Amino acid sequence: MTTPALLPLSGRRLPPLNLGASAFPHHRATLRLSEKFILLLILSAFITLCFGAFFFLPDSSKHKRFDLGLEDVLIPHVDTSKGGKNLGGFLIHGQGHDEHRHREEEERLRNKIRADHEKALEEAKEKLKKSRDEIQAEIQTEKNKVVQELKKKDSKPLPPVPLPNLIGIHSGEPADPDIREKRNKVKEMMKHAWDNYRQYGWGHNELKPIARKGHSTNIFGNSQMGATIVDALDTLYIMGLHDEFREGQEWIDKNLDFSVNSEVSVFEVNIRFIGGLLAAYYLSGQEVFKIKAVQLAGKLLPAFNTPTGIPWAMVNLKSGVGRNWGWASAGSSILAEFGTLHMEFVHLSYLTGDPVYYNKVMHIRKLLQKMDRPNGLYPNYLNPRTGRWGQHHTSVGGLGDSFYEYLLKAWLMSDKTDTEARKMYDDAIEAIEKHLIRKSNGGLTFIGEWKNGHLERKMGHLTCFAGGMFALGADGSRDDKAGHYLQLGAEIAHTCHESYDRTALKLGPEAFKFDGGVEAVAVRQNEKYYILRPEVIETYWYMWRITHDPKYRQWGWEATQAIEKYCRVSGGFSGVKDVYSSSPTYDDVQQSFFLAETLKYLYLLFSNDDLLPLDNWVFNTEAHPLPVLHLANTTLSGNPAYR
Ligand code: DMJ
C-alpha cells in the first residue's frame, strides 16, 4: 500500500510522508491515524472559514437599499423564526429572505408613490376647476395661517424684570410764560410734522412734504417700516401728544413686521428702531414695544457672523446675509456703526435675560482694546474679515462720532460702574484733543478730520454734537479736568453757533472750513445744505442743562425760528439745499430724526430740568432716552439671569 498523498488547499501534490518505517517499525499504524487526524483538522478549519465569510462579508442588500434612497425605511417587525437576528433593534436577515423582503418593500413604496401622484393629480384637477380668485384666496389663507403661527411663536411673553427707576417722564412745564410759549411752539411744530406724515406718508419710512407722499432711503431697505412712527414715539409721549402716540402704537402693533426680504443698515435700525422702541417701552410701559424691539434685535444678530465678530454694515432681515457698504475703505465696517450698539444691546440683555446681546458688544469692545491705534486715534474703518484697520482716517463727525459718544454713555448708563468704557473714552478724547482740535486764526475752536497723518481743517455739522458730549463727560474726567472739558464744550457750541450765524438762513451748513481766510463757512456747493439735523441744537441743550447760561436758550430759539421760517411748508418740514441763499430750494425730505431729535431737544431746551433728568436717563445717539441701570458693580444688569 502506498502512503496516501496529502492534498493541500493549494492542490499541489506533496511528497509522501516518509519518516522511514524501518526507523520506527512499531509506530507504523499510529502514524496513519495522525495523518487522518490532521486531514480532519484542515477540513474543519476550511468549513469554519466558509461560515465566517458568509457572516462577515458586507451585506450587499444594504447597499441596494441605500442606492434606492430607502435607507431610512426599516423593516418594521422582527421575525427571528425566519433566520433574522435582532441586534439592538436592527434586523439582520438571511440573504434570501432579505432580498425577497426588500423587493416587497420596494413594491409597496412604488405603489404608495403612484397613489400619492394620482391623488395630487386629482387635487390639481380640482384646483383648476376653481377661479383664479378662489385659488388666490386659498393661498392667502394658508399664508395667514403660517404668519399667525410665527407671530404666536415670536410673541411669547418675556420674563419680567424689575424696571429701573423711571423718573421725570411727565413733568417739565416751565413757570416762565415766555419759555412756556416757546415750548408750545415747538410742540405745535411737532404736530405739524406728524399730522402731515400721518396724512401723506403713513407707514412709509419718511415723508416728502412737497410731493406729499412717502419717502425712503436705502438705510431702511425696500420695505415700509414706518421709521418716522417709531422714531417719533417718545417725542410724542413727552410732549403729551397721547392720541398721536396711540395711533403710532396701533400701527406698530398691527403692521410692523420684520420678516421682510429687505437689506437694512444695522446701525440705523439699531439707533432709530430698537432705540425708539425701547424708549417707548420704558416711557409708556406698553409690552408691545419691548416685544418688537427684541424681535428686531434677533433679526440683526446674523450680521455679527463674521470672522472677527465685527458686524457687517447691512443685513438682510429675512436671509440674514450681511455685507458692507461698497464705498467703505477695503471692505471695511464703520467705527461709528459697529461702535454704536452698546446702549441698546445692554438694555436688550437686561430686559430679556439673554446675554447674547451683551456678549456681542463686549466682544467688539475687547477686540478694539487689543488693537494698536495710530497716534492713539481710532481709524474709522475696520475690516471684519481680517480684523485690520482700513484707511487711517479719524473723525469725530461722520463715520466716527457716536462711537466716542457711546463709550461715555456706556459709563453713564451703568451708573458709572463701567469704568473700562470711561477709560477708553478718556484715552480717545485725549488723543483727539492732541491731534484734531485746533483754534482758528479768528479764535474759533474746531475739530478737524485726520487723514493719513494730515489734519483737514474742516468740521461737519455732525461733529457739533461733540460740544454736548464734552460737557456731559466733564464730570468724572481724568485728572479732575472737568472745568477744561466744560470749557471745550462751550467753545464747540460757540463755533457751531457761528456756522449758523454766518449764513443767510441762520441755519448751519453740512460742513464748514477754517482755511485760507475762511472761518466756519462752507466752501463747496455740495456742503451748503441743511437737512433738519439736530447736532447743534443737541449741544445747546446739554450746555443749557449743565450751565444754565441763557444764551443757549437764545441760540436754540434762533434756530427754531429759522426752521419755522425756511423749512416749514404746508405739507410738513423740508431740508434746504443752500443755507447761503436767501431764496432756498427744498430737498423735499422730512427726515425721521427731525421728529426724534431736533424737535425733542428743542422741547427739552424750553422745559424744566425735571423732565428726563440726566442723572436717571441717558439719550442714545438718536435722542431716545434709556434709563440708567442703577445696579452696583455690574456693567450689565440686575436681571436675575445674570446673577
Ligand atoms: C442721526 O440719525 C443720529 O444722530 C446719528 O448719530 C447721526 N446723524 C443723524 C442726524 O443727523
PDB file of N, CA, C and O in Angstrom, residues 200 206-217 530-532 566-567 569-577 584-591:
ATOM      1  N   TYR A 200     -49.975 111.937   4.610  1.00  0.00           N
ATOM      2  CA  TYR A 200     -49.410 111.664   3.277  1.00  0.00           C
ATOM      3  C   TYR A 200     -48.371 110.533   3.229  1.00  0.00           C
ATOM      4  O   TYR A 200     -48.059 110.044   2.146  1.00  0.00           O
ATOM      5  N   GLU A 206     -40.363 107.745   5.591  1.00  0.00           N
ATOM      6  CA  GLU A 206     -40.331 109.195   5.812  1.00  0.00           C
ATOM      7  C   GLU A 206     -41.346 109.863   4.881  1.00  0.00           C
ATOM      8  O   GLU A 206     -42.067 109.185   4.138  1.00  0.00           O
ATOM      9  N   LEU A 207     -41.358 111.191   4.936  1.00  0.00           N
ATOM     10  CA  LEU A 207     -42.347 111.949   4.155  1.00  0.00           C
ATOM     11  C   LEU A 207     -41.652 112.876   3.171  1.00  0.00           C
ATOM     12  O   LEU A 207     -40.631 113.484   3.510  1.00  0.00           O
ATOM     13  N   LYS A 208     -42.246 112.994   1.984  1.00  0.00           N
ATOM     14  CA  LYS A 208     -41.833 114.056   1.059  1.00  0.00           C
ATOM     15  C   LYS A 208     -42.879 115.156   1.219  1.00  0.00           C
ATOM     16  O   LYS A 208     -44.010 115.015   0.732  1.00  0.00           O
ATOM     17  N   PRO A 209     -42.535 116.213   1.936  1.00  0.00           N
ATOM     18  CA  PRO A 209     -43.577 117.179   2.333  1.00  0.00           C
ATOM     19  C   PRO A 209     -44.082 118.049   1.188  1.00  0.00           C
ATOM     20  O   PRO A 209     -45.138 118.660   1.310  1.00  0.00           O
ATOM     21  N   ILE A 210     -43.322 118.105   0.096  1.00  0.00           N
ATOM     22  CA  ILE A 210     -43.786 118.927  -1.027  1.00  0.00           C
ATOM     23  C   ILE A 210     -44.565 118.056  -2.021  1.00  0.00           C
ATOM     24  O   ILE A 210     -45.681 118.379  -2.405  1.00  0.00           O
ATOM     25  N   ALA A 211     -43.990 116.933  -2.356  1.00  0.00           N
ATOM     26  CA  ALA A 211     -44.720 115.991  -3.225  1.00  0.00           C
ATOM     27  C   ALA A 211     -45.893 115.356  -2.477  1.00  0.00           C
ATOM     28  O   ALA A 211     -46.799 114.803  -3.084  1.00  0.00           O
ATOM     29  N   ARG A 212     -45.863 115.452  -1.158  1.00  0.00           N
ATOM     30  CA  ARG A 212     -46.912 114.879  -0.291  1.00  0.00           C
ATOM     31  C   ARG A 212     -47.095 113.376  -0.539  1.00  0.00           C
ATOM     32  O   ARG A 212     -48.173 112.899  -0.900  1.00  0.00           O
ATOM     33  N   LYS A 213     -46.010 112.694  -0.365  1.00  0.00           N
ATOM     34  CA  LYS A 213     -46.070 111.227  -0.443  1.00  0.00           C
ATOM     35  C   LYS A 213     -44.924 110.617   0.371  1.00  0.00           C
ATOM     36  O   LYS A 213     -44.073 111.363   0.881  1.00  0.00           O
ATOM     37  N   GLY A 214     -44.934 109.305   0.451  1.00  0.00           N
ATOM     38  CA  GLY A 214     -43.917 108.626   1.246  1.00  0.00           C
ATOM     39  C   GLY A 214     -42.530 108.734   0.632  1.00  0.00           C
ATOM     40  O   GLY A 214     -42.371 108.979  -0.563  1.00  0.00           O
ATOM     41  N   HIS A 215     -41.520 108.534   1.506  1.00  0.00           N
ATOM     42  CA  HIS A 215     -40.131 108.612   1.054  1.00  0.00           C
ATOM     43  C   HIS A 215     -39.335 107.561   1.814  1.00  0.00           C
ATOM     44  O   HIS A 215     -39.668 107.211   2.940  1.00  0.00           O
ATOM     45  N   SER A 216     -38.268 107.085   1.160  1.00  0.00           N
ATOM     46  CA  SER A 216     -37.382 106.182   1.895  1.00  0.00           C
ATOM     47  C   SER A 216     -35.977 106.258   1.326  1.00  0.00           C
ATOM     48  O   SER A 216     -35.783 106.715   0.199  1.00  0.00           O
ATOM     49  N   THR A 217     -35.004 105.826   2.109  1.00  0.00           N
ATOM     50  CA  THR A 217     -33.634 105.729   1.604  1.00  0.00           C
ATOM     51  C   THR A 217     -33.144 104.307   1.836  1.00  0.00           C
ATOM     52  O   THR A 217     -33.791 103.541   2.558  1.00  0.00           O
ATOM     53  N   TYR A 530     -28.768 122.079   4.540  1.00  0.00           N
ATOM     54  CA  TYR A 530     -29.183 121.777   5.919  1.00  0.00           C
ATOM     55  C   TYR A 530     -30.369 120.819   5.831  1.00  0.00           C
ATOM     56  O   TYR A 530     -31.389 121.150   5.248  1.00  0.00           O
ATOM     57  N   ILE A 531     -30.236 119.642   6.413  1.00  0.00           N
ATOM     58  CA  ILE A 531     -31.290 118.628   6.256  1.00  0.00           C
ATOM     59  C   ILE A 531     -32.021 118.353   7.580  1.00  0.00           C
ATOM     60  O   ILE A 531     -32.349 117.214   7.885  1.00  0.00           O
ATOM     61  N   LEU A 532     -32.272 119.428   8.324  1.00  0.00           N
ATOM     62  CA  LEU A 532     -33.055 119.335   9.581  1.00  0.00           C
ATOM     63  C   LEU A 532     -32.298 118.575  10.670  1.00  0.00           C
ATOM     64  O   LEU A 532     -32.897 117.998  11.577  1.00  0.00           O
ATOM     65  N   TYR A 566     -37.893 128.884   7.214  1.00  0.00           N
ATOM     66  CA  TYR A 566     -37.318 128.440   5.933  1.00  0.00           C
ATOM     67  C   TYR A 566     -37.559 126.963   5.606  1.00  0.00           C
ATOM     68  O   TYR A 566     -37.389 126.559   4.451  1.00  0.00           O
ATOM     69  N   CYS A 567     -37.909 126.180   6.609  1.00  0.00           N
ATOM     70  CA  CYS A 567     -38.069 124.745   6.323  1.00  0.00           C
ATOM     71  C   CYS A 567     -39.528 124.306   6.371  1.00  0.00           C
ATOM     72  O   CYS A 567     -39.853 123.224   5.876  1.00  0.00           O
ATOM     73  N   VAL A 569     -43.210 123.913   5.308  1.00  0.00           N
ATOM     74  CA  VAL A 569     -44.074 124.030   4.127  1.00  0.00           C
ATOM     75  C   VAL A 569     -45.434 123.472   4.549  1.00  0.00           C
ATOM     76  O   VAL A 569     -45.553 122.890   5.630  1.00  0.00           O
ATOM     77  N   SER A 570     -46.418 123.656   3.705  1.00  0.00           N
ATOM     78  CA  SER A 570     -47.755 123.245   4.164  1.00  0.00           C
ATOM     79  C   SER A 570     -47.845 121.735   4.380  1.00  0.00           C
ATOM     80  O   SER A 570     -48.653 121.263   5.181  1.00  0.00           O
ATOM     81  N   GLY A 571     -46.981 120.965   3.710  1.00  0.00           N
ATOM     82  CA  GLY A 571     -47.038 119.504   3.857  1.00  0.00           C
ATOM     83  C   GLY A 571     -46.053 118.955   4.875  1.00  0.00           C
ATOM     84  O   GLY A 571     -45.780 117.750   4.861  1.00  0.00           O
ATOM     85  N   GLY A 572     -45.486 119.780   5.731  1.00  0.00           N
ATOM     86  CA  GLY A 572     -44.540 119.291   6.749  1.00  0.00           C
ATOM     87  C   GLY A 572     -43.325 120.191   6.855  1.00  0.00           C
ATOM     88  O   GLY A 572     -43.423 121.414   6.748  1.00  0.00           O
ATOM     89  N   PHE A 573     -42.143 119.581   7.052  1.00  0.00           N
ATOM     90  CA  PHE A 573     -40.879 120.337   7.095  1.00  0.00           C
ATOM     91  C   PHE A 573     -39.909 119.700   6.104  1.00  0.00           C
ATOM     92  O   PHE A 573     -39.847 118.476   5.988  1.00  0.00           O
ATOM     93  N   SER A 574     -39.151 120.565   5.439  1.00  0.00           N
ATOM     94  CA  SER A 574     -38.207 120.057   4.437  1.00  0.00           C
ATOM     95  C   SER A 574     -36.799 120.592   4.707  1.00  0.00           C
ATOM     96  O   SER A 574     -36.642 121.702   5.248  1.00  0.00           O
ATOM     97  N   GLY A 575     -35.793 119.832   4.304  1.00  0.00           N
ATOM     98  CA  GLY A 575     -34.429 120.349   4.310  1.00  0.00           C
ATOM     99  C   GLY A 575     -34.263 121.369   3.192  1.00  0.00           C
ATOM    100  O   GLY A 575     -35.082 121.429   2.269  1.00  0.00           O
ATOM    101  N   VAL A 576     -33.172 122.175   3.289  1.00  0.00           N
ATOM    102  CA  VAL A 576     -32.910 123.172   2.234  1.00  0.00           C
ATOM    103  C   VAL A 576     -31.539 122.925   1.620  1.00  0.00           C
ATOM    104  O   VAL A 576     -30.628 122.440   2.294  1.00  0.00           O
ATOM    105  N   LYS A 577     -31.417 123.292   0.338  1.00  0.00           N
ATOM    106  CA  LYS A 577     -30.193 122.911  -0.377  1.00  0.00           C
ATOM    107  C   LYS A 577     -29.040 123.883  -0.205  1.00  0.00           C
ATOM    108  O   LYS A 577     -27.885 123.526  -0.407  1.00  0.00           O
ATOM    109  N   PRO A 584     -34.390 129.877  -0.573  1.00  0.00           N
ATOM    110  CA  PRO A 584     -33.946 128.474  -0.519  1.00  0.00           C
ATOM    111  C   PRO A 584     -34.740 127.546  -1.434  1.00  0.00           C
ATOM    112  O   PRO A 584     -35.915 127.790  -1.707  1.00  0.00           O
ATOM    113  N   THR A 585     -34.061 126.516  -1.909  1.00  0.00           N
ATOM    114  CA  THR A 585     -34.791 125.437  -2.590  1.00  0.00           C
ATOM    115  C   THR A 585     -34.820 124.244  -1.635  1.00  0.00           C
ATOM    116  O   THR A 585     -33.889 124.028  -0.853  1.00  0.00           O
ATOM    117  N   TYR A 586     -35.899 123.504  -1.716  1.00  0.00           N
ATOM    118  CA  TYR A 586     -36.121 122.404  -0.770  1.00  0.00           C
ATOM    119  C   TYR A 586     -35.570 121.086  -1.297  1.00  0.00           C
ATOM    120  O   TYR A 586     -35.577 120.844  -2.499  1.00  0.00           O
ATOM    121  N   ASP A 587     -35.165 120.234  -0.363  1.00  0.00           N
ATOM    122  CA  ASP A 587     -34.767 118.877  -0.791  1.00  0.00           C
ATOM    123  C   ASP A 587     -35.954 117.910  -0.744  1.00  0.00           C
ATOM    124  O   ASP A 587     -35.848 116.763  -1.161  1.00  0.00           O
ATOM    125  N   ASP A 588     -37.060 118.400  -0.207  1.00  0.00           N
ATOM    126  CA  ASP A 588     -38.316 117.634  -0.148  1.00  0.00           C
ATOM    127  C   ASP A 588     -38.201 116.330   0.651  1.00  0.00           C
ATOM    128  O   ASP A 588     -38.744 115.302   0.251  1.00  0.00           O
ATOM    129  N   VAL A 589     -37.502 116.396   1.765  1.00  0.00           N
ATOM    130  CA  VAL A 589     -37.467 115.234   2.678  1.00  0.00           C
ATOM    131  C   VAL A 589     -37.680 115.711   4.113  1.00  0.00           C
ATOM    132  O   VAL A 589     -37.001 116.627   4.573  1.00  0.00           O
ATOM    133  N   GLN A 590     -38.636 115.094   4.775  1.00  0.00           N
ATOM    134  CA  GLN A 590     -38.778 115.311   6.220  1.00  0.00           C
ATOM    135  C   GLN A 590     -38.133 114.109   6.903  1.00  0.00           C
ATOM    136  O   GLN A 590     -38.701 113.015   6.946  1.00  0.00           O
ATOM    137  N   GLN A 591     -36.931 114.309   7.374  1.00  0.00           N
ATOM    138  CA  GLN A 591     -36.151 113.213   7.965  1.00  0.00           C
ATOM    139  C   GLN A 591     -36.809 112.737   9.255  1.00  0.00           C
ATOM    140  O   GLN A 591     -37.315 113.541  10.035  1.00  0.00           O
TER     141      GLN A 591
END
